[in-house]
């Protein structure tokens, strides 16, 4: 995804004379292999400007000592060679030149194929196509593997995994995102658009097993138990001793609970028997909306790791995104599990916060620390308490209360620049330019923040009203 191409290096040097000498010294034994086949040469420049056709021709002809007697063929030649020129910023003469034989192109065009602007069915939370493909790639999605997204939404991650050949499935607490909506009149679409049609758009519907409505705390999937003595996933319904893990990968972007509080299936308060019976009678209706309750973001992260530990095969990957405030010590809040080895931490920074792509590998049984696993099973973690979304989500609370002041961030920026060898005066000038850009966008940012605060307040009021109605209902029922 991130590479432009793969080339066999034939030579390099600070100028063309050195390059030609290096080629003669190191690769002369390869020349006869391409002496009679069709070939082509191209020049690619990094930070350089396009040169005249005459200059390009003279550069290419300077490699005539290679002795190629075949026909020059621009399209689909048997051997394609690239000359790379690297220029300094605003420079006129290259400082390094390379010659390489083309082997393969990268997959950078995939992000255009899966561009959200061209996708039939998306939502406001659909993951950027390039990031979804990178996530699937780093999670090692490949043919013959089964991947699952517990927060599927409109299917961004499963679509990316299917691109690499994996068989995929997913779930979401909001069934509407899976069932879909009506087509866009602006795009001339008719009928209902849903996740299935997204797969059909890309011709990967054969890799999609379907989606279902669920959250991770109430999953209908078989959930093996961890054997603390061995570190394996086992289940008595299959065999009390044989491993029962079945997923090769889990890719997800858990809800952060900013625009609306993080929720799972369940009720804020205990339901009366009559209320439970009512929900049981209606839950199969197409328009049924199950009750939901606020949930701790910290607990959700641990739930994901526990689920991955139980369901991933040894060597399977968990790739998930999680937010982190810039003024936090990141290493302290990254979740961990004895059965999972953290492989990668990739950072995407925003204005006042950042998020990270965390990649874990399921350890084999012999790699698991038995003492840590037994301690985890015995320890009951104390999560945040409360009935409101902000009470249960520290990140959401910090988002609305505001992160570290920009002045502190500017000082840190200058310090890091100076440590990297930049003059303090230049670092301060760059920081001032950043502050000017920030101020120009401040009004828009505050407007969006005000809308989010208003939405959060409405949600809290709705929750309080629901609690009051529930109390009244119980009082009347008792009377």
mmCIF file of C-alpha atoms in Angstrom, residues 47-439:
data_model
loop_
_atom_site.group_PDB
_atom_site.id
_atom_site.type_symbol
_atom_site.label_atom_id
_atom_site.label_comp_id
_atom_site.label_asym_id
_atom_site.label_seq_id
_atom_site.Cartn_x
_atom_site.Cartn_y
_atom_site.Cartn_z
ATOM 1 C CA UNK A 47 11.910 17.133 -6.067
ATOM 2 C CA UNK A 48 13.204 17.780 -9.569
ATOM 3 C CA UNK A 49 11.507 19.465 -12.523
ATOM 4 C CA UNK A 50 10.717 17.839 -15.839
ATOM 5 C CA UNK A 51 13.678 18.085 -18.210
ATOM 6 C CA UNK A 52 13.624 18.512 -21.966
ATOM 7 C CA UNK A 53 13.228 15.493 -24.287
ATOM 8 C CA UNK A 54 16.746 16.116 -25.573
ATOM 9 C CA UNK A 55 18.228 15.867 -22.075
ATOM 10 C CA UNK A 56 16.240 12.708 -21.352
ATOM 11 C CA UNK A 57 17.429 11.129 -24.594
ATOM 12 C CA UNK A 58 21.076 11.955 -23.874
ATOM 13 C CA UNK A 59 20.837 10.440 -20.372
ATOM 14 C CA UNK A 60 19.277 7.227 -21.665
ATOM 15 C CA UNK A 61 21.796 6.918 -24.505
ATOM 16 C CA UNK A 62 24.647 7.244 -21.999
ATOM 17 C CA UNK A 63 23.768 3.708 -20.864
ATOM 18 C CA UNK A 64 24.398 2.233 -24.322
ATOM 19 C CA UNK A 65 27.406 0.395 -22.870
ATOM 20 C CA UNK A 66 24.901 -2.143 -21.476
ATOM 21 C CA UNK A 67 24.813 -3.620 -24.978
ATOM 22 C CA UNK A 68 21.057 -4.096 -25.285
ATOM 23 C CA UNK A 69 20.293 -5.035 -28.916
ATOM 24 C CA UNK A 70 16.588 -5.708 -28.498
ATOM 25 C CA UNK A 71 13.766 -3.448 -29.634
ATOM 26 C CA UNK A 72 12.802 -0.422 -27.569
ATOM 27 C CA UNK A 73 9.194 -0.908 -26.475
ATOM 28 C CA UNK A 74 7.487 1.634 -24.246
ATOM 29 C CA UNK A 75 4.392 -0.457 -23.431
ATOM 30 C CA UNK A 76 4.793 -3.860 -21.773
ATOM 31 C CA UNK A 77 8.504 -4.424 -22.479
ATOM 32 C CA UNK A 78 10.228 -7.586 -21.302
ATOM 33 C CA UNK A 79 12.592 -5.479 -19.179
ATOM 34 C CA UNK A 80 11.826 -2.013 -17.845
ATOM 35 C CA UNK A 81 14.551 0.142 -16.308
ATOM 36 C CA UNK A 82 14.153 3.233 -14.123
ATOM 37 C CA UNK A 83 16.628 6.027 -13.594
ATOM 38 C CA UNK A 84 15.952 7.826 -10.311
ATOM 39 C CA UNK A 85 17.233 11.347 -9.671
ATOM 40 C CA UNK A 86 17.141 12.859 -6.183
ATOM 41 C CA UNK A 87 17.378 16.656 -5.982
ATOM 42 C CA UNK A 88 17.880 18.956 -2.992
ATOM 43 C CA UNK A 89 15.027 21.337 -2.277
ATOM 44 C CA UNK A 90 14.952 23.959 -5.076
ATOM 45 C CA UNK A 91 18.121 22.397 -6.500
ATOM 46 C CA UNK A 92 18.982 22.213 -10.184
ATOM 47 C CA UNK A 93 21.428 19.292 -10.085
ATOM 48 C CA UNK A 94 20.687 15.840 -8.615
ATOM 49 C CA UNK A 95 22.702 14.808 -5.566
ATOM 50 C CA UNK A 96 22.066 11.072 -6.005
ATOM 51 C CA UNK A 97 21.167 8.941 -9.012
ATOM 52 C CA UNK A 98 20.140 5.286 -9.230
ATOM 53 C CA UNK A 99 19.447 2.697 -11.918
ATOM 54 C CA UNK A 100 17.052 -0.136 -11.196
ATOM 55 C CA UNK A 101 15.187 -2.853 -13.060
ATOM 56 C CA UNK A 102 11.448 -2.739 -12.459
ATOM 57 C CA UNK A 103 10.027 -5.844 -10.778
ATOM 58 C CA UNK A 104 6.527 -4.856 -9.631
ATOM 59 C CA UNK A 105 4.351 -1.855 -8.862
ATOM 60 C CA UNK A 106 2.899 -1.214 -5.432
ATOM 61 C CA UNK A 107 -0.826 -1.314 -4.679
ATOM 62 C CA UNK A 108 -1.272 2.417 -4.230
ATOM 63 C CA UNK A 109 -4.045 2.538 -6.820
ATOM 64 C CA UNK A 110 -6.264 0.468 -4.492
ATOM 65 C CA UNK A 111 -7.129 3.565 -2.450
ATOM 66 C CA UNK A 112 -8.642 5.115 -5.581
ATOM 67 C CA UNK A 113 -10.682 2.009 -6.299
ATOM 68 C CA UNK A 114 -12.141 2.004 -2.778
ATOM 69 C CA UNK A 115 -12.458 5.784 -2.452
ATOM 70 C CA UNK A 116 -15.426 6.623 -0.209
ATOM 71 C CA UNK A 117 -16.602 9.225 -2.722
ATOM 72 C CA UNK A 118 -17.261 6.408 -5.178
ATOM 73 C CA UNK A 119 -18.715 3.902 -2.704
ATOM 74 C CA UNK A 120 -22.462 3.311 -2.852
ATOM 75 C CA UNK A 121 -23.163 3.078 0.867
ATOM 76 C CA UNK A 122 -21.250 4.992 3.548
ATOM 77 C CA UNK A 123 -21.944 6.830 6.794
ATOM 78 C CA UNK A 124 -20.328 9.653 8.745
ATOM 79 C CA UNK A 125 -18.136 7.150 10.592
ATOM 80 C CA UNK A 126 -16.896 5.179 7.558
ATOM 81 C CA UNK A 127 -13.136 4.705 7.807
ATOM 82 C CA UNK A 128 -10.977 6.325 5.137
ATOM 83 C CA UNK A 129 -10.307 3.783 2.382
ATOM 84 C CA UNK A 130 -6.520 4.077 2.525
ATOM 85 C CA UNK A 131 -6.427 3.678 6.318
ATOM 86 C CA UNK A 132 -8.779 0.689 6.108
ATOM 87 C CA UNK A 133 -6.531 -0.991 3.536
ATOM 88 C CA UNK A 134 -3.429 -0.277 5.618
ATOM 89 C CA UNK A 135 -5.130 -1.735 8.688
ATOM 90 C CA UNK A 136 -6.143 -4.888 6.816
ATOM 91 C CA UNK A 137 -2.660 -5.234 5.357
ATOM 92 C CA UNK A 138 -0.859 -4.861 8.685
ATOM 93 C CA UNK A 139 -3.299 -7.387 10.184
ATOM 94 C CA UNK A 140 -2.097 -9.863 7.510
ATOM 95 C CA UNK A 141 -5.442 -10.349 5.759
ATOM 96 C CA UNK A 142 -4.930 -12.967 3.045
ATOM 97 C CA UNK A 143 -6.690 -15.804 1.189
ATOM 98 C CA UNK A 144 -7.720 -18.695 3.397
ATOM 99 C CA UNK A 145 -8.178 -16.524 6.496
ATOM 100 C CA UNK A 146 -11.310 -15.533 8.427
ATOM 101 C CA UNK A 147 -11.547 -11.915 9.616
ATOM 102 C CA UNK A 148 -14.150 -10.261 11.838
ATOM 103 C CA UNK A 149 -15.079 -6.653 12.646
ATOM 104 C CA UNK A 150 -17.243 -6.280 15.790
ATOM 105 C CA UNK A 151 -18.003 -2.612 14.969
ATOM 106 C CA UNK A 152 -18.645 -3.040 11.260
ATOM 107 C CA UNK A 153 -20.826 -0.031 10.475
ATOM 108 C CA UNK A 154 -20.977 0.204 6.676
ATOM 109 C CA UNK A 155 -18.288 -2.446 6.221
ATOM 110 C CA UNK A 156 -15.114 -0.444 5.611
ATOM 111 C CA UNK A 157 -12.710 -2.881 7.277
ATOM 112 C CA UNK A 158 -14.324 -6.116 5.995
ATOM 113 C CA UNK A 159 -14.253 -4.669 2.463
ATOM 114 C CA UNK A 160 -10.539 -3.925 2.851
ATOM 115 C CA UNK A 161 -9.832 -7.431 4.185
ATOM 116 C CA UNK A 162 -11.786 -8.966 1.301
ATOM 117 C CA UNK A 163 -9.574 -6.998 -1.097
ATOM 118 C CA UNK A 164 -6.637 -9.055 0.180
ATOM 119 C CA UNK A 165 -8.579 -12.305 -0.238
ATOM 120 C CA UNK A 166 -9.816 -12.967 3.304
ATOM 121 C CA UNK A 167 -13.287 -14.287 4.118
ATOM 122 C CA UNK A 168 -15.024 -11.686 6.284
ATOM 123 C CA UNK A 169 -17.944 -11.086 8.586
ATOM 124 C CA UNK A 170 -18.957 -8.362 11.004
ATOM 125 C CA UNK A 171 -21.494 -7.077 13.475
ATOM 126 C CA UNK A 172 -22.740 -3.779 14.842
ATOM 127 C CA UNK A 173 -24.965 -2.691 17.703
ATOM 128 C CA UNK A 174 -26.958 -0.544 15.268
ATOM 129 C CA UNK A 175 -28.758 -2.851 12.866
ATOM 130 C CA UNK A 176 -29.655 0.034 10.594
ATOM 131 C CA UNK A 177 -26.054 0.387 9.453
ATOM 132 C CA UNK A 178 -26.042 -3.246 8.322
ATOM 133 C CA UNK A 179 -29.540 -3.370 6.844
ATOM 134 C CA UNK A 180 -28.918 -0.137 4.959
ATOM 135 C CA UNK A 181 -30.916 2.835 3.795
ATOM 136 C CA UNK A 182 -32.582 4.048 0.630
ATOM 137 C CA UNK A 183 -30.390 4.996 -2.322
ATOM 138 C CA UNK A 184 -29.222 8.545 -2.928
ATOM 139 C CA UNK A 185 -31.497 10.467 -5.275
ATOM 140 C CA UNK A 186 -28.612 12.823 -6.028
ATOM 141 C CA UNK A 187 -26.619 9.885 -7.381
ATOM 142 C CA UNK A 188 -29.599 8.502 -9.245
ATOM 143 C CA UNK A 189 -29.758 5.415 -7.030
ATOM 144 C CA UNK A 190 -32.934 3.447 -6.455
ATOM 145 C CA UNK A 191 -33.763 0.771 -3.907
ATOM 146 C CA UNK A 192 -31.963 0.072 -0.659
ATOM 147 C CA UNK A 193 -28.207 0.400 -0.285
ATOM 148 C CA UNK A 194 -26.506 -1.750 2.335
ATOM 149 C CA UNK A 195 -23.227 -3.449 3.197
ATOM 150 C CA UNK A 196 -23.935 -6.371 0.871
ATOM 151 C CA UNK A 197 -24.194 -4.000 -2.091
ATOM 152 C CA UNK A 198 -20.823 -2.478 -1.224
ATOM 153 C CA UNK A 199 -19.246 -5.905 -1.642
ATOM 154 C CA UNK A 200 -21.135 -6.392 -4.893
ATOM 155 C CA UNK A 201 -19.799 -3.050 -6.116
ATOM 156 C CA UNK A 202 -16.236 -4.375 -5.807
ATOM 157 C CA UNK A 203 -16.977 -7.929 -6.907
ATOM 158 C CA UNK A 204 -16.029 -9.447 -3.539
ATOM 159 C CA UNK A 205 -19.486 -10.581 -2.408
ATOM 160 C CA UNK A 206 -18.237 -14.177 -2.368
ATOM 161 C CA UNK A 207 -15.928 -13.294 0.524
ATOM 162 C CA UNK A 208 -18.706 -11.773 2.664
ATOM 163 C CA UNK A 209 -20.395 -14.182 5.075
ATOM 164 C CA UNK A 210 -22.909 -11.544 6.169
ATOM 165 C CA UNK A 211 -23.379 -9.335 9.202
ATOM 166 C CA UNK A 212 -25.452 -9.508 12.364
ATOM 167 C CA UNK A 213 -26.700 -7.150 15.071
ATOM 168 C CA UNK A 214 -24.778 -7.476 18.309
ATOM 169 C CA UNK A 215 -22.301 -5.797 20.588
ATOM 170 C CA UNK A 216 -19.137 -7.345 21.940
ATOM 171 C CA UNK A 217 -20.547 -7.812 25.450
ATOM 172 C CA UNK A 218 -23.556 -9.749 24.113
ATOM 173 C CA UNK A 219 -22.107 -11.621 21.156
ATOM 174 C CA UNK A 220 -23.817 -14.723 19.728
ATOM 175 C CA UNK A 221 -20.457 -16.000 18.491
ATOM 176 C CA UNK A 222 -18.965 -19.002 20.205
ATOM 177 C CA UNK A 223 -16.699 -17.616 22.906
ATOM 178 C CA UNK A 224 -14.091 -20.152 23.993
ATOM 179 C CA UNK A 225 -12.693 -19.925 27.491
ATOM 180 C CA UNK A 226 -9.016 -19.458 28.252
ATOM 181 C CA UNK A 227 -7.265 -22.261 30.060
ATOM 182 C CA UNK A 228 -4.973 -20.509 32.587
ATOM 183 C CA UNK A 229 -2.841 -23.624 32.850
ATOM 184 C CA UNK A 230 -1.946 -23.700 29.140
ATOM 185 C CA UNK A 231 -2.890 -20.318 27.661
ATOM 186 C CA UNK A 232 -4.999 -22.041 24.988
ATOM 187 C CA UNK A 233 -8.591 -21.236 24.024
ATOM 188 C CA UNK A 234 -10.773 -24.248 24.807
ATOM 189 C CA UNK A 235 -14.495 -24.939 24.929
ATOM 190 C CA UNK A 236 -16.351 -27.908 26.354
ATOM 191 C CA UNK A 237 -18.909 -27.847 23.517
ATOM 192 C CA UNK A 238 -16.204 -28.975 21.077
ATOM 193 C CA UNK A 239 -13.606 -30.667 23.203
ATOM 194 C CA UNK A 240 -12.368 -29.929 26.702
ATOM 195 C CA UNK A 241 -8.757 -30.256 25.577
ATOM 196 C CA UNK A 242 -8.560 -29.252 21.900
ATOM 197 C CA UNK A 243 -7.967 -25.583 20.935
ATOM 198 C CA UNK A 244 -11.199 -23.869 19.891
ATOM 199 C CA UNK A 245 -10.031 -20.543 18.433
ATOM 200 C CA UNK A 246 -11.373 -19.871 14.945
ATOM 201 C CA UNK A 247 -10.537 -16.288 13.865
ATOM 202 C CA UNK A 248 -7.394 -15.396 11.940
ATOM 203 C CA UNK A 249 -7.836 -11.679 12.437
ATOM 204 C CA UNK A 250 -9.936 -8.973 14.075
ATOM 205 C CA UNK A 251 -9.906 -5.445 12.655
ATOM 206 C CA UNK A 252 -11.965 -2.676 14.196
ATOM 207 C CA UNK A 253 -12.360 0.984 15.033
ATOM 208 C CA UNK A 254 -14.219 0.946 18.376
ATOM 209 C CA UNK A 255 -16.646 3.803 19.074
ATOM 210 C CA UNK A 256 -14.935 6.579 21.008
ATOM 211 C CA UNK A 257 -18.180 7.879 22.496
ATOM 212 C CA UNK A 258 -17.650 11.540 21.517
ATOM 213 C CA UNK A 259 -20.606 12.490 19.352
ATOM 214 C CA UNK A 260 -22.824 10.138 21.292
ATOM 215 C CA UNK A 261 -22.016 8.244 24.426
ATOM 216 C CA UNK A 262 -20.598 4.746 24.183
ATOM 217 C CA UNK A 263 -23.361 2.179 24.715
ATOM 218 C CA UNK A 264 -23.962 -1.545 24.811
ATOM 219 C CA UNK A 265 -27.156 -3.576 24.805
ATOM 220 C CA UNK A 266 -28.949 -3.486 28.137
ATOM 221 C CA UNK A 267 -30.968 -1.226 30.393
ATOM 222 C CA UNK A 268 -29.810 1.621 32.610
ATOM 223 C CA UNK A 269 -31.879 0.136 35.441
ATOM 224 C CA UNK A 270 -33.136 -3.322 36.342
ATOM 225 C CA UNK A 271 -36.139 -4.341 34.249
ATOM 226 C CA UNK A 272 -39.357 -5.674 35.702
ATOM 227 C CA UNK A 273 -40.447 -9.158 34.565
ATOM 228 C CA UNK A 274 -43.207 -7.589 32.452
ATOM 229 C CA UNK A 275 -40.671 -5.330 30.721
ATOM 230 C CA UNK A 276 -38.388 -8.245 29.954
ATOM 231 C CA UNK A 277 -41.316 -10.188 28.521
ATOM 232 C CA UNK A 278 -42.222 -7.220 26.320
ATOM 233 C CA UNK A 279 -38.702 -7.004 24.875
ATOM 234 C CA UNK A 280 -38.580 -10.776 24.355
ATOM 235 C CA UNK A 281 -41.816 -10.616 22.373
ATOM 236 C CA UNK A 282 -40.674 -7.746 20.141
ATOM 237 C CA UNK A 283 -36.991 -8.408 19.493
ATOM 238 C CA UNK A 284 -37.637 -10.204 16.187
ATOM 239 C CA UNK A 285 -39.578 -7.266 14.726
ATOM 240 C CA UNK A 286 -37.726 -5.519 11.909
ATOM 241 C CA UNK A 287 -38.212 -2.079 13.468
ATOM 242 C CA UNK A 288 -37.397 -3.150 17.020
ATOM 243 C CA UNK A 289 -34.773 -0.997 18.740
ATOM 244 C CA UNK A 290 -33.305 -2.722 21.812
ATOM 245 C CA UNK A 291 -32.565 -0.741 24.986
ATOM 246 C CA UNK A 292 -29.006 0.433 25.478
ATOM 247 C CA UNK A 293 -26.985 1.545 28.463
ATOM 248 C CA UNK A 294 -23.797 3.624 28.813
ATOM 249 C CA UNK A 295 -20.571 1.671 29.002
ATOM 250 C CA UNK A 296 -17.015 2.352 30.093
ATOM 251 C CA UNK A 297 -14.559 2.934 27.248
ATOM 252 C CA UNK A 298 -11.791 1.378 29.342
ATOM 253 C CA UNK A 299 -13.908 -1.726 29.873
ATOM 254 C CA UNK A 300 -14.620 -1.926 26.144
ATOM 255 C CA UNK A 301 -10.908 -1.955 25.304
ATOM 256 C CA UNK A 302 -10.312 -4.775 27.762
ATOM 257 C CA UNK A 303 -13.337 -6.629 26.374
ATOM 258 C CA UNK A 304 -11.842 -6.451 22.883
ATOM 259 C CA UNK A 305 -8.534 -7.885 24.075
ATOM 260 C CA UNK A 306 -10.265 -10.644 26.039
ATOM 261 C CA UNK A 307 -12.400 -11.531 23.025
ATOM 262 C CA UNK A 308 -9.338 -11.576 20.772
ATOM 263 C CA UNK A 309 -7.401 -13.744 23.224
ATOM 264 C CA UNK A 310 -10.188 -16.321 23.238
ATOM 265 C CA UNK A 311 -11.042 -16.401 19.526
ATOM 266 C CA UNK A 312 -7.775 -15.736 17.645
ATOM 267 C CA UNK A 313 -5.697 -18.667 16.479
ATOM 268 C CA UNK A 314 -2.001 -18.593 17.456
ATOM 269 C CA UNK A 315 -0.341 -15.968 15.287
ATOM 270 C CA UNK A 316 -3.676 -14.288 14.532
ATOM 271 C CA UNK A 317 -3.758 -10.492 14.536
ATOM 272 C CA UNK A 318 -5.874 -7.901 16.306
ATOM 273 C CA UNK A 319 -5.669 -4.444 14.709
ATOM 274 C CA UNK A 320 -7.722 -1.747 16.402
ATOM 275 C CA UNK A 321 -7.780 2.020 16.552
ATOM 276 C CA UNK A 322 -8.038 3.885 19.839
ATOM 277 C CA UNK A 323 -7.880 7.584 20.754
ATOM 278 C CA UNK A 324 -5.209 9.095 22.994
ATOM 279 C CA UNK A 325 -4.977 12.671 24.241
ATOM 280 C CA UNK A 326 -1.714 14.307 23.280
ATOM 281 C CA UNK A 327 -0.982 15.292 26.866
ATOM 282 C CA UNK A 328 -1.236 11.739 28.219
ATOM 283 C CA UNK A 329 1.580 9.283 28.728
ATOM 284 C CA UNK A 330 0.501 6.997 25.924
ATOM 285 C CA UNK A 331 2.361 3.881 27.043
ATOM 286 C CA UNK A 332 0.422 3.795 30.319
ATOM 287 C CA UNK A 333 -2.999 3.618 28.730
ATOM 288 C CA UNK A 334 -2.392 1.169 25.891
ATOM 289 C CA UNK A 335 -4.298 -1.972 26.958
ATOM 290 C CA UNK A 336 -2.448 -5.253 27.375
ATOM 291 C CA UNK A 337 -3.261 -8.937 27.785
ATOM 292 C CA UNK A 338 -0.948 -11.864 28.651
ATOM 293 C CA UNK A 339 -2.080 -13.786 25.558
ATOM 294 C CA UNK A 340 -1.407 -10.908 23.151
ATOM 295 C CA UNK A 341 1.961 -9.522 22.074
ATOM 296 C CA UNK A 342 1.911 -5.923 20.906
ATOM 297 C CA UNK A 343 3.518 -5.806 17.467
ATOM 298 C CA UNK A 344 2.952 -2.273 16.162
ATOM 299 C CA UNK A 345 1.831 1.169 17.352
ATOM 300 C CA UNK A 346 1.082 3.597 14.506
ATOM 301 C CA UNK A 347 0.143 7.202 15.307
ATOM 302 C CA UNK A 348 -2.229 9.530 13.475
ATOM 303 C CA UNK A 349 -2.067 13.007 15.024
ATOM 304 C CA UNK A 350 -4.875 15.548 14.865
ATOM 305 C CA UNK A 351 -5.150 19.102 16.198
ATOM 306 C CA UNK A 352 -5.843 18.477 19.885
ATOM 307 C CA UNK A 353 -5.721 14.713 20.125
ATOM 308 C CA UNK A 354 -4.345 11.690 18.357
ATOM 309 C CA UNK A 355 -5.335 8.138 17.709
ATOM 310 C CA UNK A 356 -3.259 5.037 17.381
ATOM 311 C CA UNK A 357 -3.484 1.850 15.421
ATOM 312 C CA UNK A 358 -2.580 -0.929 17.835
ATOM 313 C CA UNK A 359 -1.618 -4.289 16.382
ATOM 314 C CA UNK A 360 -1.418 -7.398 18.555
ATOM 315 C CA UNK A 361 -0.385 -10.971 17.784
ATOM 316 C CA UNK A 362 -1.989 -13.946 19.537
ATOM 317 C CA UNK A 363 0.793 -15.693 21.383
ATOM 318 C CA UNK A 364 1.222 -19.426 21.112
ATOM 319 C CA UNK A 365 0.453 -21.342 24.303
ATOM 320 C CA UNK A 366 4.123 -21.767 25.192
ATOM 321 C CA UNK A 367 4.672 -17.986 24.974
ATOM 322 C CA UNK A 368 1.925 -17.053 27.443
ATOM 323 C CA UNK A 369 2.993 -16.094 30.952
ATOM 324 C CA UNK A 370 0.898 -18.462 33.077
ATOM 325 C CA UNK A 371 1.240 -16.394 36.245
ATOM 326 C CA UNK A 372 0.022 -13.222 34.528
ATOM 327 C CA UNK A 373 -2.900 -15.063 32.951
ATOM 328 C CA UNK A 374 -3.981 -16.602 36.254
ATOM 329 C CA UNK A 375 -3.695 -13.220 37.966
ATOM 330 C CA UNK A 376 -5.831 -11.648 35.242
ATOM 331 C CA UNK A 377 -8.521 -14.278 35.678
ATOM 332 C CA UNK A 378 -8.625 -13.688 39.427
ATOM 333 C CA UNK A 379 -8.479 -9.917 39.352
ATOM 334 C CA UNK A 380 -11.724 -7.978 39.079
ATOM 335 C CA UNK A 381 -10.911 -4.654 37.488
ATOM 336 C CA UNK A 382 -12.458 -1.477 38.899
ATOM 337 C CA UNK A 383 -13.938 0.488 36.006
ATOM 338 C CA UNK A 384 -15.457 3.936 36.052
ATOM 339 C CA UNK A 385 -18.853 4.106 37.711
ATOM 340 C CA UNK A 386 -21.852 6.150 36.612
ATOM 341 C CA UNK A 387 -25.009 6.221 34.532
ATOM 342 C CA UNK A 388 -24.086 9.022 32.129
ATOM 343 C CA UNK A 389 -21.871 8.653 29.069
ATOM 344 C CA UNK A 390 -19.394 11.278 30.285
ATOM 345 C CA UNK A 391 -19.060 9.526 33.646
ATOM 346 C CA UNK A 392 -17.957 6.334 31.911
ATOM 347 C CA UNK A 393 -15.645 7.749 29.248
ATOM 348 C CA UNK A 394 -12.645 9.754 30.380
ATOM 349 C CA UNK A 395 -11.622 10.516 26.794
ATOM 350 C CA UNK A 396 -15.063 11.926 26.022
ATOM 351 C CA UNK A 397 -14.936 14.062 29.164
ATOM 352 C CA UNK A 398 -11.481 15.389 28.312
ATOM 353 C CA UNK A 399 -12.609 16.129 24.763
ATOM 354 C CA UNK A 400 -15.341 18.475 25.945
ATOM 355 C CA UNK A 401 -13.381 19.952 28.840
ATOM 356 C CA UNK A 402 -10.458 20.673 26.518
ATOM 357 C CA UNK A 403 -6.993 19.201 26.173
ATOM 358 C CA UNK A 404 -3.731 20.890 27.119
ATOM 359 C CA UNK A 405 -3.557 24.577 26.245
ATOM 360 C CA UNK A 406 -1.963 25.439 22.926
ATOM 361 C CA UNK A 407 0.791 27.475 24.582
ATOM 362 C CA UNK A 408 2.088 24.389 26.363
ATOM 363 C CA UNK A 409 1.935 22.473 23.116
ATOM 364 C CA UNK A 410 3.862 25.238 21.364
ATOM 365 C CA UNK A 411 6.631 25.112 23.973
ATOM 366 C CA UNK A 412 6.887 21.365 23.568
ATOM 367 C CA UNK A 413 6.979 21.771 19.781
ATOM 368 C CA UNK A 414 9.863 24.239 20.019
ATOM 369 C CA UNK A 415 11.759 22.015 22.453
ATOM 370 C CA UNK A 416 11.465 18.992 20.147
ATOM 371 C CA UNK A 417 12.595 21.021 17.136
ATOM 372 C CA UNK A 418 15.640 22.344 18.993
ATOM 373 C CA UNK A 419 16.574 18.839 20.130
ATOM 374 C CA UNK A 420 16.347 17.743 16.491
ATOM 375 C CA UNK A 421 18.949 20.337 15.525
ATOM 376 C CA UNK A 422 16.718 23.192 14.351
ATOM 377 C CA UNK A 423 17.691 26.710 15.394
ATOM 378 C CA UNK A 424 15.491 28.033 18.183
ATOM 379 C CA UNK A 425 14.603 31.146 16.176
ATOM 380 C CA UNK A 426 13.474 29.018 13.226
ATOM 381 C CA UNK A 427 11.505 26.729 15.535
ATOM 382 C CA UNK A 428 9.723 29.699 17.112
ATOM 383 C CA UNK A 429 8.909 31.100 13.675
ATOM 384 C CA UNK A 430 7.409 27.792 12.603
ATOM 385 C CA UNK A 431 5.417 27.611 15.840
ATOM 386 C CA UNK A 432 4.038 31.106 15.207
ATOM 387 C CA UNK A 433 2.902 30.079 11.741
ATOM 388 C CA UNK A 434 1.142 27.080 13.238
ATOM 389 C CA UNK A 435 -0.574 29.333 15.770
ATOM 390 C CA UNK A 436 -1.786 31.653 13.014
ATOM 391 C CA UNK A 437 -3.237 28.693 11.149
ATOM 392 C CA UNK A 438 -4.870 27.505 14.365
ATOM 393 C CA UNK A 439 -6.474 30.879 15.033
#
